[in-house]
């Protein structure tokens, strides 16, 4: 039984994030999506509603996907949940530099490994901040977000 912890701000959770979860389920039994309070990023949306929205998005995947929120160090939280590794997505070179640094610390200091999935080309441009920006200017962002299942 292998469990991945996919941590992020998910503000909002996009189709790009959803694809990472779907692809990870091909090689892990369970994915825990954990919304972290990152002090470097504003978390203007209420955490509970973000958890709710993600739960609706991942409903078709059933019990293999769990959604929660956490505070503190990601790798410490991962250990508490019993996750075997951290899961992250990489869209390009900018993500890579940032992610490599994080992965390095998480492995050296906390002994937690990170598995990376390279974004598919059709999602490599997609970021939560782009979605927020477009939405703030009145654009329809529904094609960038996963379908919500009730
Ligand atoms: P964080 O604040 O931790 O970077 P994000 O919600 O922005 O949180 O991203 C969470 C993870 O998902 C990161 O590893 C990020 O690189 C990845 N990610 C974000 N958007 C995409 C996308 N379109 N395709 C693949 N991975 C993505």
PDB file of C-alpha atoms and ligand atoms in Angstrom:
ATOM      1  CA  UNK A   1       0.000   0.000   0.000  1.00  0.00           C
ATOM      2  CA  UNK A   2       1.685   3.236  -1.093  1.00  0.00           C
ATOM      3  CA  UNK A   3       0.374   6.652  -0.217  1.00  0.00           C
ATOM      4  CA  UNK A   4       1.304   9.950  -1.852  1.00  0.00           C
ATOM      5  CA  UNK A   5       0.870  13.302  -0.176  1.00  0.00           C
ATOM      6  CA  UNK A   6       0.101  16.033  -2.705  1.00  0.00           C
ATOM      7  CA  UNK A   7       0.464  19.293  -0.797  1.00  0.00           C
ATOM      8  CA  UNK A   8      -0.126  22.751  -2.178  1.00  0.00           C
ATOM      9  CA  UNK A   9      -2.059  25.985  -1.890  1.00  0.00           C
ATOM     10  CA  UNK A  10      -4.630  24.863  -4.500  1.00  0.00           C
ATOM     11  CA  UNK A  11      -6.038  28.367  -4.655  1.00  0.00           C
ATOM     12  CA  UNK A  12      -7.875  27.211  -6.668  1.00  0.00           C
ATOM     13  CA  UNK A  13      -7.443  23.511  -7.525  1.00  0.00           C
ATOM     14  CA  UNK A  14      -7.111  23.427 -11.335  1.00  0.00           C
ATOM     15  CA  UNK A  15      -7.377  20.823 -14.079  1.00  0.00           C
ATOM     16  CA  UNK A  16      -3.587  20.692 -13.972  1.00  0.00           C
ATOM     17  CA  UNK A  17      -3.674  19.612 -10.319  1.00  0.00           C
ATOM     18  CA  UNK A  18      -6.403  17.078 -11.071  1.00  0.00           C
ATOM     19  CA  UNK A  19      -4.297  15.445 -13.783  1.00  0.00           C
ATOM     20  CA  UNK A  20      -1.385  15.076 -11.365  1.00  0.00           C
ATOM     21  CA  UNK A  21      -3.675  13.206  -8.943  1.00  0.00           C
ATOM     22  CA  UNK A  22      -5.132  10.998 -11.693  1.00  0.00           C
ATOM     23  CA  UNK A  23      -1.695  10.114 -13.016  1.00  0.00           C
ATOM     24  CA  UNK A  24      -0.312   9.420  -9.529  1.00  0.00           C
ATOM     25  CA  UNK A  25      -3.060   6.880  -8.913  1.00  0.00           C
ATOM     26  CA  UNK A  26      -1.496   4.734 -11.631  1.00  0.00           C
ATOM     27  CA  UNK A  27       1.424   4.003  -9.329  1.00  0.00           C
ATOM     28  CA  UNK A  28       0.097   4.737  -5.831  1.00  0.00           C
ATOM     29  CA  UNK A  29      -2.825   3.252  -3.950  1.00  0.00           C
ATOM     30  CA  UNK A  30      -3.889   6.470  -2.333  1.00  0.00           C
ATOM     31  CA  UNK A  31      -3.339  10.213  -2.793  1.00  0.00           C
ATOM     32  CA  UNK A  32      -3.873  12.641   0.066  1.00  0.00           C
ATOM     33  CA  UNK A  33      -4.447  16.173  -1.183  1.00  0.00           C
ATOM     34  CA  UNK A  34      -3.361  18.512   1.592  1.00  0.00           C
ATOM     35  CA  UNK A  35      -3.999  22.237   1.501  1.00  0.00           C
ATOM     36  CA  UNK A  36      -1.216  24.018   3.290  1.00  0.00           C
ATOM     37  CA  UNK A  37      -1.142  27.502   4.709  1.00  0.00           C
ATOM     38  CA  UNK A  38       1.899  28.808   2.884  1.00  0.00           C
ATOM     39  CA  UNK A  39       3.123  32.024   4.489  1.00  0.00           C
ATOM     40  CA  UNK A  40       4.521  33.174   1.133  1.00  0.00           C
ATOM     41  CA  UNK A  41       1.180  33.015  -0.612  1.00  0.00           C
ATOM     42  CA  UNK A  42      -2.029  34.759   0.281  1.00  0.00           C
ATOM     43  CA  UNK A  43      -4.820  32.340   1.110  1.00  0.00           C
ATOM     44  CA  UNK A  44      -7.764  34.574   0.410  1.00  0.00           C
ATOM     45  CA  UNK A  45     -10.247  31.742  -0.023  1.00  0.00           C
ATOM     46  CA  UNK A  46     -11.577  30.131   3.080  1.00  0.00           C
ATOM     47  CA  UNK A  47      -9.888  26.761   3.721  1.00  0.00           C
ATOM     48  CA  UNK A  48     -13.092  24.837   4.314  1.00  0.00           C
ATOM     49  CA  UNK A  49     -14.621  25.891   1.020  1.00  0.00           C
ATOM     50  CA  UNK A  50     -11.385  24.981  -0.759  1.00  0.00           C
ATOM     51  CA  UNK A  51     -11.462  21.496   0.819  1.00  0.00           C
ATOM     52  CA  UNK A  52     -15.096  21.205  -0.229  1.00  0.00           C
ATOM     53  CA  UNK A  53     -14.449  22.189  -3.834  1.00  0.00           C
ATOM     54  CA  UNK A  54     -11.569  19.709  -4.148  1.00  0.00           C
ATOM     55  CA  UNK A  55     -13.689  16.920  -2.635  1.00  0.00           C
ATOM     56  CA  UNK A  56     -16.278  17.531  -5.354  1.00  0.00           C
ATOM     57  CA  UNK A  57     -13.610  17.523  -8.055  1.00  0.00           C
ATOM     58  CA  UNK A  58     -12.100  14.197  -6.965  1.00  0.00           C
ATOM     59  CA  UNK A  59     -15.366  12.435  -6.141  1.00  0.00           C
ATOM     60  CA  UNK A  60     -15.166  10.129  -9.206  1.00  0.00           C
ATOM     61  CA  UNK A  61     -11.889   8.722  -7.852  1.00  0.00           C
ATOM     62  CA  UNK A  62     -13.617   7.443  -4.724  1.00  0.00           C
ATOM     63  CA  UNK A  63     -11.825   6.467  -1.552  1.00  0.00           C
ATOM     64  CA  UNK A  64      -8.409   6.470  -3.162  1.00  0.00           C
ATOM     65  CA  UNK A  65      -8.273  10.235  -2.737  1.00  0.00           C
ATOM     66  CA  UNK A  66      -8.540  12.127   0.541  1.00  0.00           C
ATOM     67  CA  UNK A  67      -8.640  15.874   1.014  1.00  0.00           C
ATOM     68  CA  UNK A  68      -7.509  17.751   4.111  1.00  0.00           C
ATOM     69  CA  UNK A  69      -5.758  20.900   5.241  1.00  0.00           C
ATOM     70  CA  UNK A  70      -2.730  21.325   7.478  1.00  0.00           C
ATOM     71  CA  UNK A  71      -0.432  23.833   9.055  1.00  0.00           C
ATOM     72  CA  UNK A  72       3.264  23.467   9.734  1.00  0.00           C
ATOM     73  CA  UNK A  73       5.941  21.644   7.793  1.00  0.00           C
ATOM     74  CA  UNK A  74       4.678  19.596   4.861  1.00  0.00           C
ATOM     75  CA  UNK A  75       7.072  16.691   5.393  1.00  0.00           C
ATOM     76  CA  UNK A  76       6.183  16.483   9.086  1.00  0.00           C
ATOM     77  CA  UNK A  77       2.508  16.414   8.194  1.00  0.00           C
ATOM     78  CA  UNK A  78       3.221  13.763   5.561  1.00  0.00           C
ATOM     79  CA  UNK A  79       4.881  11.593   8.193  1.00  0.00           C
ATOM     80  CA  UNK A  80       1.886  12.006  10.519  1.00  0.00           C
ATOM     81  CA  UNK A  81      -0.479  10.792   7.801  1.00  0.00           C
ATOM     82  CA  UNK A  82       1.719   7.784   7.065  1.00  0.00           C
ATOM     83  CA  UNK A  83       2.411   8.941   3.494  1.00  0.00           C
ATOM     84  CA  UNK A  84       5.348   7.252   1.777  1.00  0.00           C
ATOM     85  CA  UNK A  85       6.346  10.167  -0.412  1.00  0.00           C
ATOM     86  CA  UNK A  86       5.492  13.702  -1.406  1.00  0.00           C
ATOM     87  CA  UNK A  87       3.970  14.270  -4.834  1.00  0.00           C
ATOM     88  CA  UNK A  88       4.584  17.462  -6.812  1.00  0.00           C
ATOM     89  CA  UNK A  89       4.021  18.693 -10.340  1.00  0.00           C
ATOM     90  CA  UNK A  90       6.630  20.447 -12.463  1.00  0.00           C
ATOM     91  CA  UNK A  91       5.541  22.725 -15.300  1.00  0.00           C
ATOM     92  CA  UNK A  92       8.894  24.068 -16.387  1.00  0.00           C
ATOM     93  CA  UNK A  93      12.316  25.235 -15.409  1.00  0.00           C
ATOM     94  CA  UNK A  94      11.038  27.818 -12.926  1.00  0.00           C
ATOM     95  CA  UNK A  95       9.054  25.182 -11.034  1.00  0.00           C
ATOM     96  CA  UNK A  96      12.028  22.855 -11.233  1.00  0.00           C
ATOM     97  CA  UNK A  97      14.443  25.200  -9.445  1.00  0.00           C
ATOM     98  CA  UNK A  98      11.944  25.883  -6.663  1.00  0.00           C
ATOM     99  CA  UNK A  99      10.836  22.269  -6.345  1.00  0.00           C
ATOM    100  CA  UNK A 100      14.386  20.909  -6.303  1.00  0.00           C
ATOM    101  CA  UNK A 101      15.189  23.122  -3.344  1.00  0.00           C
ATOM    102  CA  UNK A 102      12.095  22.004  -1.439  1.00  0.00           C
ATOM    103  CA  UNK A 103      12.690  18.343  -2.257  1.00  0.00           C
ATOM    104  CA  UNK A 104      16.291  18.623  -1.119  1.00  0.00           C
ATOM    105  CA  UNK A 105      15.305  20.022   2.274  1.00  0.00           C
ATOM    106  CA  UNK A 106      12.488  17.532   2.723  1.00  0.00           C
ATOM    107  CA  UNK A 107      14.815  14.631   2.014  1.00  0.00           C
ATOM    108  CA  UNK A 108      17.868  15.832   3.947  1.00  0.00           C
ATOM    109  CA  UNK A 109      16.151  17.229   7.012  1.00  0.00           C
ATOM    110  CA  UNK A 110      13.058  15.073   7.243  1.00  0.00           C
ATOM    111  CA  UNK A 111      13.935  11.954   5.249  1.00  0.00           C
ATOM    112  CA  UNK A 112      10.880  12.363   3.024  1.00  0.00           C
ATOM    113  CA  UNK A 113      11.305  11.720  -0.692  1.00  0.00           C
ATOM    114  CA  UNK A 114       9.454  13.591  -3.448  1.00  0.00           C
ATOM    115  CA  UNK A 115       8.094  12.104  -6.655  1.00  0.00           C
ATOM    116  CA  UNK A 116       7.672  14.578  -9.530  1.00  0.00           C
ATOM    117  CA  UNK A 117       5.307  14.412 -12.447  1.00  0.00           C
ATOM    118  CA  UNK A 118       6.032  16.634 -15.426  1.00  0.00           C
ATOM    119  CA  UNK A 119       2.928  18.574 -16.467  1.00  0.00           C
ATOM    120  CA  UNK A 120       1.358  17.542 -19.743  1.00  0.00           C
ATOM    121  CA  UNK A 121       1.903  20.235 -22.410  1.00  0.00           C
ATOM    122  CA  UNK A 122      -1.748  21.286 -22.400  1.00  0.00           C
ATOM    123  CA  UNK A 123      -1.517  22.125 -18.692  1.00  0.00           C
ATOM    124  CA  UNK A 124       1.999  23.477 -18.457  1.00  0.00           C
ATOM    125  CA  UNK A 125       0.754  27.070 -18.803  1.00  0.00           C
ATOM    126  CA  UNK A 126      -1.934  26.642 -16.155  1.00  0.00           C
ATOM    127  CA  UNK A 127      -1.439  28.062 -12.680  1.00  0.00           C
ATOM    128  CA  UNK A 128      -3.795  28.980  -9.851  1.00  0.00           C
ATOM    129  CA  UNK A 129      -2.566  32.563 -10.001  1.00  0.00           C
ATOM    130  CA  UNK A 130      -3.487  32.786 -13.704  1.00  0.00           C
ATOM    131  CA  UNK A 131      -6.972  31.492 -12.885  1.00  0.00           C
ATOM    132  CA  UNK A 132      -7.356  34.049 -10.076  1.00  0.00           C
ATOM    133  CA  UNK A 133      -6.172  36.855 -12.339  1.00  0.00           C
ATOM    134  CA  UNK A 134      -8.547  35.920 -15.174  1.00  0.00           C
ATOM    135  CA  UNK A 135     -11.468  35.501 -12.759  1.00  0.00           C
ATOM    136  CA  UNK A 136     -10.731  38.850 -11.114  1.00  0.00           C
ATOM    137  CA  UNK A 137     -11.088  40.479 -14.540  1.00  0.00           C
ATOM    138  CA  UNK A 138     -14.424  38.830 -15.169  1.00  0.00           C
ATOM    139  CA  UNK A 139     -13.309  36.017 -17.482  1.00  0.00           C
ATOM    140  CA  UNK A 140     -14.981  32.620 -17.499  1.00  0.00           C
ATOM    141  CA  UNK A 141     -12.417  30.229 -16.018  1.00  0.00           C
ATOM    142  CA  UNK A 142     -14.613  27.115 -15.949  1.00  0.00           C
ATOM    143  CA  UNK A 143     -12.582  25.360 -18.668  1.00  0.00           C
ATOM    144  CA  UNK A 144      -9.497  25.642 -16.438  1.00  0.00           C
ATOM    145  CA  UNK A 145     -11.169  24.121 -13.395  1.00  0.00           C
ATOM    146  CA  UNK A 146     -12.218  20.501 -12.845  1.00  0.00           C
ATOM    147  CA  UNK A 147     -15.902  19.630 -13.099  1.00  0.00           C
ATOM    148  CA  UNK A 148     -17.634  19.752  -9.711  1.00  0.00           C
ATOM    149  CA  UNK A 149     -19.471  16.524  -8.862  1.00  0.00           C
ATOM    150  CA  UNK A 150     -22.309  16.729  -6.330  1.00  0.00           C
TER     151      UNK A 150
HETATM  152  P1  LIG B   1       2.319  25.646  -3.869  1.00  0.00           P
HETATM  153  O1  LIG B   1       1.946  26.902  -3.176  1.00  0.00           O
HETATM  154  O2  LIG B   1       2.716  24.557  -2.913  1.00  0.00           O
HETATM  155  O3  LIG B   1       3.260  25.787  -5.031  1.00  0.00           O
HETATM  156  P2  LIG B   1       0.223  25.128  -5.841  1.00  0.00           P
HETATM  157  O4  LIG B   1      -1.203  24.875  -5.557  1.00  0.00           O
HETATM  158  O5  LIG B   1       0.562  26.337  -6.643  1.00  0.00           O
HETATM  159  O6  LIG B   1       0.916  25.141  -4.423  1.00  0.00           O
HETATM  160  O7  LIG B   1       0.863  23.869  -6.572  1.00  0.00           O
HETATM  161  C1  LIG B   1       0.893  22.604  -5.971  1.00  0.00           C
HETATM  162  C2  LIG B   1       1.734  21.671  -6.836  1.00  0.00           C
HETATM  163  O8  LIG B   1       1.088  21.465  -8.086  1.00  0.00           O
HETATM  164  C3  LIG B   1       3.133  22.212  -7.174  1.00  0.00           C
HETATM  165  O9  LIG B   1       4.034  21.129  -7.218  1.00  0.00           O
HETATM  166  C4  LIG B   1       2.945  22.806  -8.546  1.00  0.00           C
HETATM  167  O10 LIG B   1       4.165  22.817  -9.270  1.00  0.00           O
HETATM  168  C5  LIG B   1       1.955  21.809  -9.144  1.00  0.00           C
HETATM  169  N1  LIG B   1       1.159  22.379 -10.211  1.00  0.00           N
HETATM  170  C6  LIG B   1       0.483  23.537 -10.236  1.00  0.00           C
HETATM  171  N2  LIG B   1      -0.148  23.718 -11.414  1.00  0.00           N
HETATM  172  C7  LIG B   1       0.153  22.636 -12.166  1.00  0.00           C
HETATM  173  C8  LIG B   1      -0.180  22.229 -13.510  1.00  0.00           C
HETATM  174  N3  LIG B   1      -0.909  22.985 -14.326  1.00  0.00           N
HETATM  175  N4  LIG B   1       0.312  21.040 -13.940  1.00  0.00           N
HETATM  176  C9  LIG B   1       1.080  20.281 -13.149  1.00  0.00           C
HETATM  177  N5  LIG B   1       1.440  20.612 -11.893  1.00  0.00           N
HETATM  178  C10 LIG B   1       0.985  21.769 -11.411  1.00  0.00           C
END
